[in-house]
Amino acid sequence: MRRLIAQLARFGVVGAVGFVVDTAIFNLLRATVLNPDEIHSGPFWAKVVSTVVAIFVNWMGNRYWTFRDQRRAVATREGVEFVIVSLGGMVISLGCLAVSHYLLGFTSALADNVSGNVIGLLLGTAFRFWLYKVWVYHPERSAGAEPAAAPREPATSEVPGS
């Protein structure tokens, strides 16, 4: 149980760093090169860029700290799986926002923040942690886990002509 609590704490720290990176990059881009006064879709693209950078930061933190004992030797497949799970978490957050804003009609800034950045973040985080643990960084898939070797048949030496 202690190990799980420690892992959850590390996951939370990595997530907090990713949240700060995401928010800072989004606001920086939105206020400068992707300003909505200059580029109509600027905030959308700012969010795409900030989310991609945050996903990378989170992957590195989770790979080398949170799940360091369970990471695989080949990072490419693990990275692809991590991105898939991260995008799934983003869809959950966007879904919470859409239900609140468009279906229920709660359109204030406070309602959008509560639905997308509180409820969506909590549900998305639970989803990501679970899939990281059981799929991306599952102990049986880690670098240290070797598949069980098949029993070897004894070597026989045949003498020609016998």
Short mmCIF file of N, CA and C in Angstrom, two decimals:
data_model
loop_
_atom_site.label_atom_id
_atom_site.label_comp_id
_atom_site.label_asym_id
_atom_site.label_seq_id
_atom_site.Cartn_x
_atom_site.Cartn_y
_atom_site.Cartn_z
N MET A 1 0.82 -1.19 0.00
CA MET A 1 0.00 0.00 0.00
C MET A 1 0.87 1.27 0.00
N ARG A 2 1.98 1.23 0.77
CA ARG A 2 2.88 2.38 0.79
C ARG A 2 3.45 2.68 -0.58
N ARG A 3 3.79 1.62 -1.29
CA ARG A 3 4.36 1.79 -2.63
C ARG A 3 3.34 2.46 -3.56
N LEU A 4 2.08 2.05 -3.47
CA LEU A 4 1.04 2.65 -4.31
C LEU A 4 0.84 4.12 -3.94
N ILE A 5 0.83 4.44 -2.66
CA ILE A 5 0.67 5.83 -2.22
C ILE A 5 1.84 6.68 -2.70
N ALA A 6 3.05 6.15 -2.59
CA ALA A 6 4.23 6.88 -3.07
C ALA A 6 4.15 7.10 -4.58
N GLN A 7 3.70 6.07 -5.30
CA GLN A 7 3.57 6.18 -6.74
C GLN A 7 2.50 7.21 -7.11
N LEU A 8 1.40 7.21 -6.40
CA LEU A 8 0.35 8.21 -6.63
C LEU A 8 0.88 9.62 -6.35
N ALA A 9 1.67 9.78 -5.31
CA ALA A 9 2.24 11.09 -4.98
C ALA A 9 3.18 11.56 -6.10
N ARG A 10 4.04 10.66 -6.60
CA ARG A 10 4.93 11.02 -7.70
C ARG A 10 4.13 11.38 -8.95
N PHE A 11 3.09 10.61 -9.22
CA PHE A 11 2.21 10.87 -10.36
C PHE A 11 1.58 12.26 -10.22
N GLY A 12 1.16 12.61 -9.01
CA GLY A 12 0.57 13.93 -8.76
C GLY A 12 1.56 15.06 -8.98
N VAL A 13 2.79 14.87 -8.53
CA VAL A 13 3.82 15.90 -8.73
C VAL A 13 4.11 16.08 -10.22
N VAL A 14 4.26 14.98 -10.93
CA VAL A 14 4.51 15.05 -12.38
C VAL A 14 3.33 15.74 -13.07
N GLY A 15 2.12 15.38 -12.68
CA GLY A 15 0.93 16.01 -13.26
C GLY A 15 0.87 17.50 -12.98
N ALA A 16 1.25 17.90 -11.77
CA ALA A 16 1.25 19.32 -11.41
C ALA A 16 2.26 20.09 -12.26
N VAL A 17 3.43 19.50 -12.46
CA VAL A 17 4.43 20.15 -13.32
C VAL A 17 3.90 20.26 -14.75
N GLY A 18 3.29 19.20 -15.24
CA GLY A 18 2.69 19.23 -16.57
C GLY A 18 1.59 20.28 -16.69
N PHE A 19 0.79 20.42 -15.65
CA PHE A 19 -0.28 21.43 -15.64
C PHE A 19 0.31 22.84 -15.72
N VAL A 20 1.36 23.08 -14.96
CA VAL A 20 2.02 24.41 -14.98
C VAL A 20 2.62 24.67 -16.36
N VAL A 21 3.30 23.67 -16.93
CA VAL A 21 3.88 23.82 -18.27
C VAL A 21 2.78 24.12 -19.28
N ASP A 22 1.70 23.35 -19.25
CA ASP A 22 0.58 23.52 -20.17
C ASP A 22 0.00 24.92 -20.06
N THR A 23 -0.31 25.34 -18.85
CA THR A 23 -0.93 26.65 -18.63
C THR A 23 0.00 27.79 -19.03
N ALA A 24 1.27 27.69 -18.66
CA ALA A 24 2.22 28.76 -18.97
C ALA A 24 2.43 28.90 -20.48
N ILE A 25 2.63 27.78 -21.17
CA ILE A 25 2.85 27.84 -22.62
C ILE A 25 1.59 28.34 -23.33
N PHE A 26 0.44 27.84 -22.92
CA PHE A 26 -0.82 28.29 -23.52
C PHE A 26 -0.97 29.80 -23.41
N ASN A 27 -0.80 30.33 -22.21
CA ASN A 27 -0.98 31.76 -22.00
C ASN A 27 0.09 32.59 -22.70
N LEU A 28 1.32 32.10 -22.73
CA LEU A 28 2.39 32.79 -23.44
C LEU A 28 2.10 32.86 -24.94
N LEU A 29 1.74 31.74 -25.54
CA LEU A 29 1.44 31.72 -26.96
C LEU A 29 0.20 32.56 -27.29
N ARG A 30 -0.82 32.45 -26.46
CA ARG A 30 -2.07 33.19 -26.68
C ARG A 30 -1.84 34.69 -26.58
N ALA A 31 -0.93 35.11 -25.74
CA ALA A 31 -0.66 36.54 -25.57
C ALA A 31 0.32 37.09 -26.60
N THR A 32 1.01 36.21 -27.34
CA THR A 32 2.04 36.68 -28.28
C THR A 32 1.74 36.22 -29.70
N VAL A 33 2.40 35.20 -30.16
CA VAL A 33 2.33 34.78 -31.57
C VAL A 33 0.98 34.19 -31.98
N LEU A 34 0.20 33.71 -31.04
CA LEU A 34 -1.12 33.15 -31.38
C LEU A 34 -2.25 33.96 -30.74
N ASN A 35 -2.04 35.25 -30.67
CA ASN A 35 -3.03 36.17 -30.12
C ASN A 35 -4.32 36.10 -30.94
N PRO A 36 -5.48 35.93 -30.28
CA PRO A 36 -6.73 35.82 -31.03
C PRO A 36 -7.10 37.09 -31.81
N ASP A 37 -6.53 38.24 -31.46
CA ASP A 37 -6.77 39.46 -32.23
C ASP A 37 -6.07 39.39 -33.59
N GLU A 38 -5.00 38.63 -33.67
CA GLU A 38 -4.24 38.49 -34.91
C GLU A 38 -4.59 37.22 -35.67
N ILE A 39 -4.79 36.13 -34.92
CA ILE A 39 -5.10 34.82 -35.52
C ILE A 39 -6.36 34.30 -34.85
N HIS A 40 -7.43 34.21 -35.62
CA HIS A 40 -8.73 33.83 -35.06
C HIS A 40 -8.68 32.51 -34.29
N SER A 41 -8.02 31.52 -34.83
CA SER A 41 -7.95 30.22 -34.17
C SER A 41 -6.73 30.10 -33.26
N GLY A 42 -6.11 31.21 -32.93
CA GLY A 42 -4.91 31.21 -32.10
C GLY A 42 -5.03 30.45 -30.80
N PRO A 43 -6.09 30.68 -30.00
CA PRO A 43 -6.21 29.94 -28.74
C PRO A 43 -6.27 28.43 -28.92
N PHE A 44 -6.95 27.97 -29.98
CA PHE A 44 -7.02 26.53 -30.25
C PHE A 44 -5.61 25.98 -30.49
N TRP A 45 -4.85 26.65 -31.37
CA TRP A 45 -3.51 26.17 -31.68
C TRP A 45 -2.57 26.32 -30.50
N ALA A 46 -2.78 27.35 -29.70
CA ALA A 46 -1.97 27.50 -28.49
C ALA A 46 -2.21 26.33 -27.55
N LYS A 47 -3.47 25.89 -27.46
CA LYS A 47 -3.79 24.76 -26.58
C LYS A 47 -3.22 23.46 -27.14
N VAL A 48 -3.26 23.30 -28.44
CA VAL A 48 -2.67 22.10 -29.05
C VAL A 48 -1.18 22.04 -28.74
N VAL A 49 -0.47 23.13 -28.97
CA VAL A 49 0.97 23.16 -28.73
C VAL A 49 1.27 22.94 -27.25
N SER A 50 0.56 23.64 -26.37
CA SER A 50 0.83 23.51 -24.93
C SER A 50 0.53 22.11 -24.43
N THR A 51 -0.51 21.49 -24.96
CA THR A 51 -0.85 20.12 -24.55
C THR A 51 0.21 19.13 -25.01
N VAL A 52 0.69 19.28 -26.23
CA VAL A 52 1.73 18.38 -26.75
C VAL A 52 2.99 18.49 -25.91
N VAL A 53 3.40 19.71 -25.58
CA VAL A 53 4.59 19.89 -24.75
C VAL A 53 4.36 19.29 -23.36
N ALA A 54 3.18 19.52 -22.78
CA ALA A 54 2.88 18.97 -21.45
C ALA A 54 2.85 17.45 -21.47
N ILE A 55 2.33 16.86 -22.53
CA ILE A 55 2.32 15.40 -22.64
C ILE A 55 3.76 14.87 -22.64
N PHE A 56 4.66 15.53 -23.38
CA PHE A 56 6.06 15.12 -23.40
C PHE A 56 6.69 15.24 -22.01
N VAL A 57 6.46 16.37 -21.33
CA VAL A 57 6.99 16.58 -19.98
C VAL A 57 6.46 15.50 -19.04
N ASN A 58 5.16 15.22 -19.13
CA ASN A 58 4.57 14.19 -18.27
C ASN A 58 5.12 12.81 -18.58
N TRP A 59 5.34 12.51 -19.86
CA TRP A 59 5.89 11.20 -20.21
C TRP A 59 7.28 11.03 -19.61
N MET A 60 8.11 12.05 -19.75
CA MET A 60 9.46 11.95 -19.20
C MET A 60 9.41 11.79 -17.67
N GLY A 61 8.60 12.57 -17.02
CA GLY A 61 8.48 12.47 -15.55
C GLY A 61 7.96 11.13 -15.11
N ASN A 62 6.94 10.63 -15.80
CA ASN A 62 6.37 9.34 -15.41
C ASN A 62 7.30 8.19 -15.79
N ARG A 63 7.95 8.28 -16.94
CA ARG A 63 8.86 7.21 -17.38
C ARG A 63 10.06 7.09 -16.45
N TYR A 64 10.66 8.23 -16.10
CA TYR A 64 11.90 8.19 -15.35
C TYR A 64 11.75 8.39 -13.84
N TRP A 65 10.52 8.66 -13.38
CA TRP A 65 10.34 8.83 -11.93
C TRP A 65 9.17 8.01 -11.40
N THR A 66 7.94 8.32 -11.84
CA THR A 66 6.76 7.65 -11.28
C THR A 66 6.80 6.14 -11.51
N PHE A 67 7.03 5.73 -12.75
CA PHE A 67 7.01 4.31 -13.11
C PHE A 67 8.40 3.82 -13.52
N ARG A 68 9.45 4.36 -12.92
CA ARG A 68 10.82 4.04 -13.35
C ARG A 68 11.14 2.55 -13.25
N ASP A 69 10.55 1.83 -12.31
CA ASP A 69 10.84 0.41 -12.17
C ASP A 69 10.06 -0.44 -13.16
N GLN A 70 9.12 0.18 -13.88
CA GLN A 70 8.26 -0.59 -14.78
C GLN A 70 8.39 -0.16 -16.23
N ARG A 71 9.27 0.76 -16.53
CA ARG A 71 9.38 1.22 -17.91
C ARG A 71 10.04 0.14 -18.76
N ARG A 72 9.78 0.22 -20.04
CA ARG A 72 10.34 -0.75 -20.98
C ARG A 72 11.62 -0.23 -21.61
N ALA A 73 12.43 -1.13 -22.08
CA ALA A 73 13.70 -0.75 -22.69
C ALA A 73 13.47 0.04 -23.98
N VAL A 74 12.46 -0.31 -24.73
CA VAL A 74 12.16 0.38 -25.99
C VAL A 74 11.15 1.48 -25.70
N ALA A 75 11.59 2.70 -25.83
CA ALA A 75 10.75 3.84 -25.45
C ALA A 75 9.71 4.20 -26.51
N THR A 76 9.92 3.84 -27.77
CA THR A 76 9.02 4.27 -28.84
C THR A 76 7.59 3.78 -28.62
N ARG A 77 7.42 2.50 -28.43
CA ARG A 77 6.08 1.96 -28.25
C ARG A 77 5.46 2.49 -26.96
N GLU A 78 6.24 2.55 -25.92
CA GLU A 78 5.76 3.10 -24.65
C GLU A 78 5.31 4.55 -24.84
N GLY A 79 6.07 5.34 -25.59
CA GLY A 79 5.71 6.73 -25.85
C GLY A 79 4.42 6.86 -26.63
N VAL A 80 4.24 6.02 -27.64
CA VAL A 80 3.00 6.04 -28.42
C VAL A 80 1.82 5.68 -27.53
N GLU A 81 1.96 4.65 -26.71
CA GLU A 81 0.89 4.26 -25.81
C GLU A 81 0.60 5.38 -24.80
N PHE A 82 1.64 6.02 -24.30
CA PHE A 82 1.48 7.12 -23.35
C PHE A 82 0.68 8.26 -23.99
N VAL A 83 1.01 8.61 -25.24
CA VAL A 83 0.29 9.67 -25.93
C VAL A 83 -1.17 9.29 -26.14
N ILE A 84 -1.43 8.04 -26.52
CA ILE A 84 -2.81 7.59 -26.71
C ILE A 84 -3.61 7.75 -25.43
N VAL A 85 -3.04 7.30 -24.31
CA VAL A 85 -3.72 7.41 -23.02
C VAL A 85 -3.90 8.88 -22.65
N SER A 86 -2.89 9.70 -22.87
CA SER A 86 -2.96 11.13 -22.54
C SER A 86 -4.05 11.82 -23.36
N LEU A 87 -4.14 11.49 -24.63
CA LEU A 87 -5.20 12.07 -25.46
C LEU A 87 -6.58 11.60 -25.00
N GLY A 88 -6.66 10.36 -24.52
CA GLY A 88 -7.92 9.87 -23.94
C GLY A 88 -8.32 10.69 -22.73
N GLY A 89 -7.35 11.02 -21.88
CA GLY A 89 -7.62 11.87 -20.73
C GLY A 89 -8.08 13.26 -21.14
N MET A 90 -7.49 13.79 -22.22
CA MET A 90 -7.90 15.10 -22.73
C MET A 90 -9.33 15.04 -23.25
N VAL A 91 -9.70 13.97 -23.92
CA VAL A 91 -11.07 13.81 -24.43
C VAL A 91 -12.08 13.78 -23.27
N ILE A 92 -11.71 13.12 -22.17
CA ILE A 92 -12.59 13.09 -21.00
C ILE A 92 -12.82 14.50 -20.48
N SER A 93 -11.76 15.27 -20.37
CA SER A 93 -11.87 16.65 -19.89
C SER A 93 -12.71 17.50 -20.84
N LEU A 94 -12.47 17.38 -22.13
CA LEU A 94 -13.26 18.12 -23.12
C LEU A 94 -14.72 17.67 -23.10
N GLY A 95 -14.96 16.38 -22.86
CA GLY A 95 -16.33 15.87 -22.76
C GLY A 95 -17.08 16.46 -21.58
N CYS A 96 -16.41 16.56 -20.44
CA CYS A 96 -17.04 17.19 -19.27
C CYS A 96 -17.39 18.64 -19.55
N LEU A 97 -16.50 19.35 -20.21
CA LEU A 97 -16.75 20.74 -20.58
C LEU A 97 -17.93 20.84 -21.55
N ALA A 98 -17.96 19.97 -22.55
CA ALA A 98 -19.05 20.00 -23.54
C ALA A 98 -20.40 19.71 -22.90
N VAL A 99 -20.46 18.72 -22.01
CA VAL A 99 -21.74 18.40 -21.35
C VAL A 99 -22.22 19.60 -20.53
N SER A 100 -21.34 20.18 -19.75
CA SER A 100 -21.71 21.33 -18.92
C SER A 100 -22.10 22.54 -19.76
N HIS A 101 -21.28 22.86 -20.73
CA HIS A 101 -21.46 24.09 -21.50
C HIS A 101 -22.61 23.98 -22.50
N TYR A 102 -22.62 22.90 -23.28
CA TYR A 102 -23.57 22.81 -24.39
C TYR A 102 -24.86 22.07 -24.05
N LEU A 103 -24.78 21.01 -23.26
CA LEU A 103 -25.99 20.27 -22.93
C LEU A 103 -26.74 20.86 -21.74
N LEU A 104 -26.00 21.25 -20.70
CA LEU A 104 -26.64 21.77 -19.50
C LEU A 104 -26.79 23.29 -19.53
N GLY A 105 -26.07 23.95 -20.41
CA GLY A 105 -26.18 25.40 -20.56
C GLY A 105 -25.46 26.22 -19.51
N PHE A 106 -24.52 25.62 -18.78
CA PHE A 106 -23.71 26.37 -17.81
C PHE A 106 -22.54 27.00 -18.57
N THR A 107 -22.68 28.27 -18.94
CA THR A 107 -21.72 28.88 -19.86
C THR A 107 -20.79 29.91 -19.22
N SER A 108 -20.86 30.10 -17.92
CA SER A 108 -19.97 31.08 -17.29
C SER A 108 -18.53 30.54 -17.26
N ALA A 109 -17.60 31.47 -17.07
CA ALA A 109 -16.19 31.08 -16.96
C ALA A 109 -15.98 30.13 -15.79
N LEU A 110 -16.68 30.40 -14.68
CA LEU A 110 -16.56 29.53 -13.50
C LEU A 110 -17.06 28.12 -13.82
N ALA A 111 -18.21 28.01 -14.48
CA ALA A 111 -18.76 26.69 -14.82
C ALA A 111 -17.83 25.94 -15.77
N ASP A 112 -17.26 26.67 -16.74
CA ASP A 112 -16.34 26.02 -17.68
C ASP A 112 -15.09 25.52 -16.97
N ASN A 113 -14.57 26.31 -16.03
CA ASN A 113 -13.39 25.88 -15.28
C ASN A 113 -13.69 24.71 -14.36
N VAL A 114 -14.86 24.73 -13.71
CA VAL A 114 -15.21 23.62 -12.82
C VAL A 114 -15.40 22.34 -13.63
N SER A 115 -16.11 22.41 -14.74
CA SER A 115 -16.37 21.19 -15.52
C SER A 115 -15.12 20.68 -16.23
N GLY A 116 -14.35 21.58 -16.84
CA GLY A 116 -13.18 21.13 -17.62
C GLY A 116 -11.92 20.95 -16.81
N ASN A 117 -11.67 21.87 -15.88
CA ASN A 117 -10.40 21.85 -15.16
C ASN A 117 -10.48 21.26 -13.77
N VAL A 118 -11.66 20.96 -13.28
CA VAL A 118 -11.78 20.29 -11.98
C VAL A 118 -12.34 18.89 -12.19
N ILE A 119 -13.58 18.81 -12.63
CA ILE A 119 -14.21 17.49 -12.83
C ILE A 119 -13.50 16.72 -13.94
N GLY A 120 -13.30 17.36 -15.08
CA GLY A 120 -12.63 16.71 -16.20
C GLY A 120 -11.21 16.30 -15.87
N LEU A 121 -10.50 17.18 -15.16
CA LEU A 121 -9.12 16.86 -14.78
C LEU A 121 -9.08 15.68 -13.82
N LEU A 122 -9.98 15.66 -12.84
CA LEU A 122 -10.00 14.54 -11.88
C LEU A 122 -10.33 13.22 -12.57
N LEU A 123 -11.37 13.21 -13.39
CA LEU A 123 -11.74 11.97 -14.10
C LEU A 123 -10.65 11.55 -15.09
N GLY A 124 -10.10 12.52 -15.82
CA GLY A 124 -9.03 12.22 -16.78
C GLY A 124 -7.78 11.71 -16.10
N THR A 125 -7.46 12.27 -14.93
CA THR A 125 -6.28 11.82 -14.18
C THR A 125 -6.45 10.40 -13.69
N ALA A 126 -7.63 10.08 -13.16
CA ALA A 126 -7.90 8.71 -12.71
C ALA A 126 -7.79 7.74 -13.89
N PHE A 127 -8.36 8.10 -15.03
CA PHE A 127 -8.30 7.29 -16.25
C PHE A 127 -6.84 7.06 -16.67
N ARG A 128 -6.05 8.15 -16.71
CA ARG A 128 -4.65 8.03 -17.15
C ARG A 128 -3.82 7.20 -16.19
N PHE A 129 -3.95 7.46 -14.90
CA PHE A 129 -3.16 6.68 -13.93
C PHE A 129 -3.46 5.20 -14.07
N TRP A 130 -4.74 4.85 -14.17
CA TRP A 130 -5.13 3.44 -14.27
C TRP A 130 -4.54 2.81 -15.53
N LEU A 131 -4.67 3.48 -16.68
CA LEU A 131 -4.14 2.88 -17.91
C LEU A 131 -2.61 2.90 -17.96
N TYR A 132 -1.98 3.91 -17.37
CA TYR A 132 -0.52 3.88 -17.31
C TYR A 132 -0.07 2.67 -16.51
N LYS A 133 -0.75 2.40 -15.41
CA LYS A 133 -0.37 1.32 -14.50
C LYS A 133 -0.64 -0.05 -15.10
N VAL A 134 -1.80 -0.24 -15.75
CA VAL A 134 -2.16 -1.58 -16.25
C VAL A 134 -1.77 -1.82 -17.70
N TRP A 135 -1.41 -0.79 -18.43
CA TRP A 135 -1.08 -1.00 -19.83
C TRP A 135 0.32 -0.47 -20.17
N VAL A 136 0.51 0.83 -20.12
CA VAL A 136 1.77 1.44 -20.57
C VAL A 136 2.96 0.97 -19.74
N TYR A 137 2.82 1.00 -18.41
CA TYR A 137 3.93 0.64 -17.52
C TYR A 137 3.64 -0.63 -16.72
N HIS A 138 2.85 -1.53 -17.27
CA HIS A 138 2.53 -2.76 -16.55
C HIS A 138 3.81 -3.55 -16.27
N PRO A 139 3.97 -4.07 -15.04
CA PRO A 139 5.21 -4.77 -14.67
C PRO A 139 5.60 -5.90 -15.63
N GLU A 140 4.64 -6.60 -16.19
CA GLU A 140 4.96 -7.70 -17.10
C GLU A 140 5.51 -7.21 -18.43
N ARG A 141 5.35 -5.91 -18.70
CA ARG A 141 5.83 -5.35 -19.96
C ARG A 141 7.10 -4.55 -19.76
N SER A 142 7.60 -4.50 -18.55
CA SER A 142 8.76 -3.66 -18.26
C SER A 142 10.05 -4.27 -18.81
N ALA A 143 11.10 -3.46 -18.79
CA ALA A 143 12.39 -3.90 -19.32
C ALA A 143 12.95 -5.07 -18.54
N GLY A 144 12.65 -5.13 -17.25
CA GLY A 144 13.20 -6.18 -16.41
C GLY A 144 12.45 -7.50 -16.50
N ALA A 145 11.26 -7.46 -17.04
CA ALA A 145 10.44 -8.67 -17.09
C ALA A 145 10.83 -9.48 -18.32
N GLU A 146 11.31 -10.63 -18.10
CA GLU A 146 11.67 -11.53 -19.18
C GLU A 146 10.57 -12.57 -19.32
N PRO A 147 10.17 -12.88 -20.54
CA PRO A 147 9.18 -13.93 -20.69
C PRO A 147 9.74 -15.27 -20.22
N ALA A 148 8.87 -16.10 -19.74
CA ALA A 148 9.31 -17.41 -19.26
C ALA A 148 9.92 -18.18 -20.42
N ALA A 149 11.06 -18.72 -20.18
CA ALA A 149 11.76 -19.47 -21.23
C ALA A 149 11.10 -20.83 -21.41
N ALA A 150 11.00 -21.23 -22.65
CA ALA A 150 10.45 -22.55 -22.94
C ALA A 150 11.47 -23.60 -22.53
N PRO A 151 10.99 -24.73 -22.01
CA PRO A 151 11.95 -25.76 -21.63
C PRO A 151 12.76 -26.22 -22.84
N ARG A 152 14.04 -26.34 -22.62
CA ARG A 152 14.91 -26.76 -23.71
C ARG A 152 15.04 -28.27 -23.73
N GLU A 153 15.08 -28.77 -24.92
CA GLU A 153 15.27 -30.21 -25.07
C GLU A 153 16.77 -30.50 -24.96
N PRO A 154 17.11 -31.62 -24.35
CA PRO A 154 18.53 -31.94 -24.23
C PRO A 154 19.17 -32.07 -25.61
N ALA A 155 20.37 -31.60 -25.69
CA ALA A 155 21.11 -31.69 -26.93
C ALA A 155 21.51 -33.14 -27.18
N THR A 156 21.30 -33.58 -28.38
CA THR A 156 21.72 -34.94 -28.75
C THR A 156 22.79 -34.84 -29.82
N SER A 157 23.73 -35.68 -29.68
CA SER A 157 24.76 -35.69 -30.72
C SER A 157 24.59 -36.98 -31.52
N GLU A 158 24.38 -36.79 -32.78
CA GLU A 158 24.25 -37.95 -33.63
C GLU A 158 25.58 -38.18 -34.31
N VAL A 159 25.97 -39.38 -34.29
CA VAL A 159 27.20 -39.76 -34.97
C VAL A 159 26.81 -40.22 -36.36
N PRO A 160 27.43 -39.66 -37.38
CA PRO A 160 27.07 -40.08 -38.74
C PRO A 160 27.31 -41.56 -38.93
N GLY A 161 26.33 -42.16 -39.56
CA GLY A 161 26.47 -43.58 -39.86
C GLY A 161 25.98 -44.48 -38.77
N SER A 162 25.45 -43.96 -37.68
CA SER A 162 25.00 -44.87 -36.64
C SER A 162 23.54 -45.13 -36.71
#
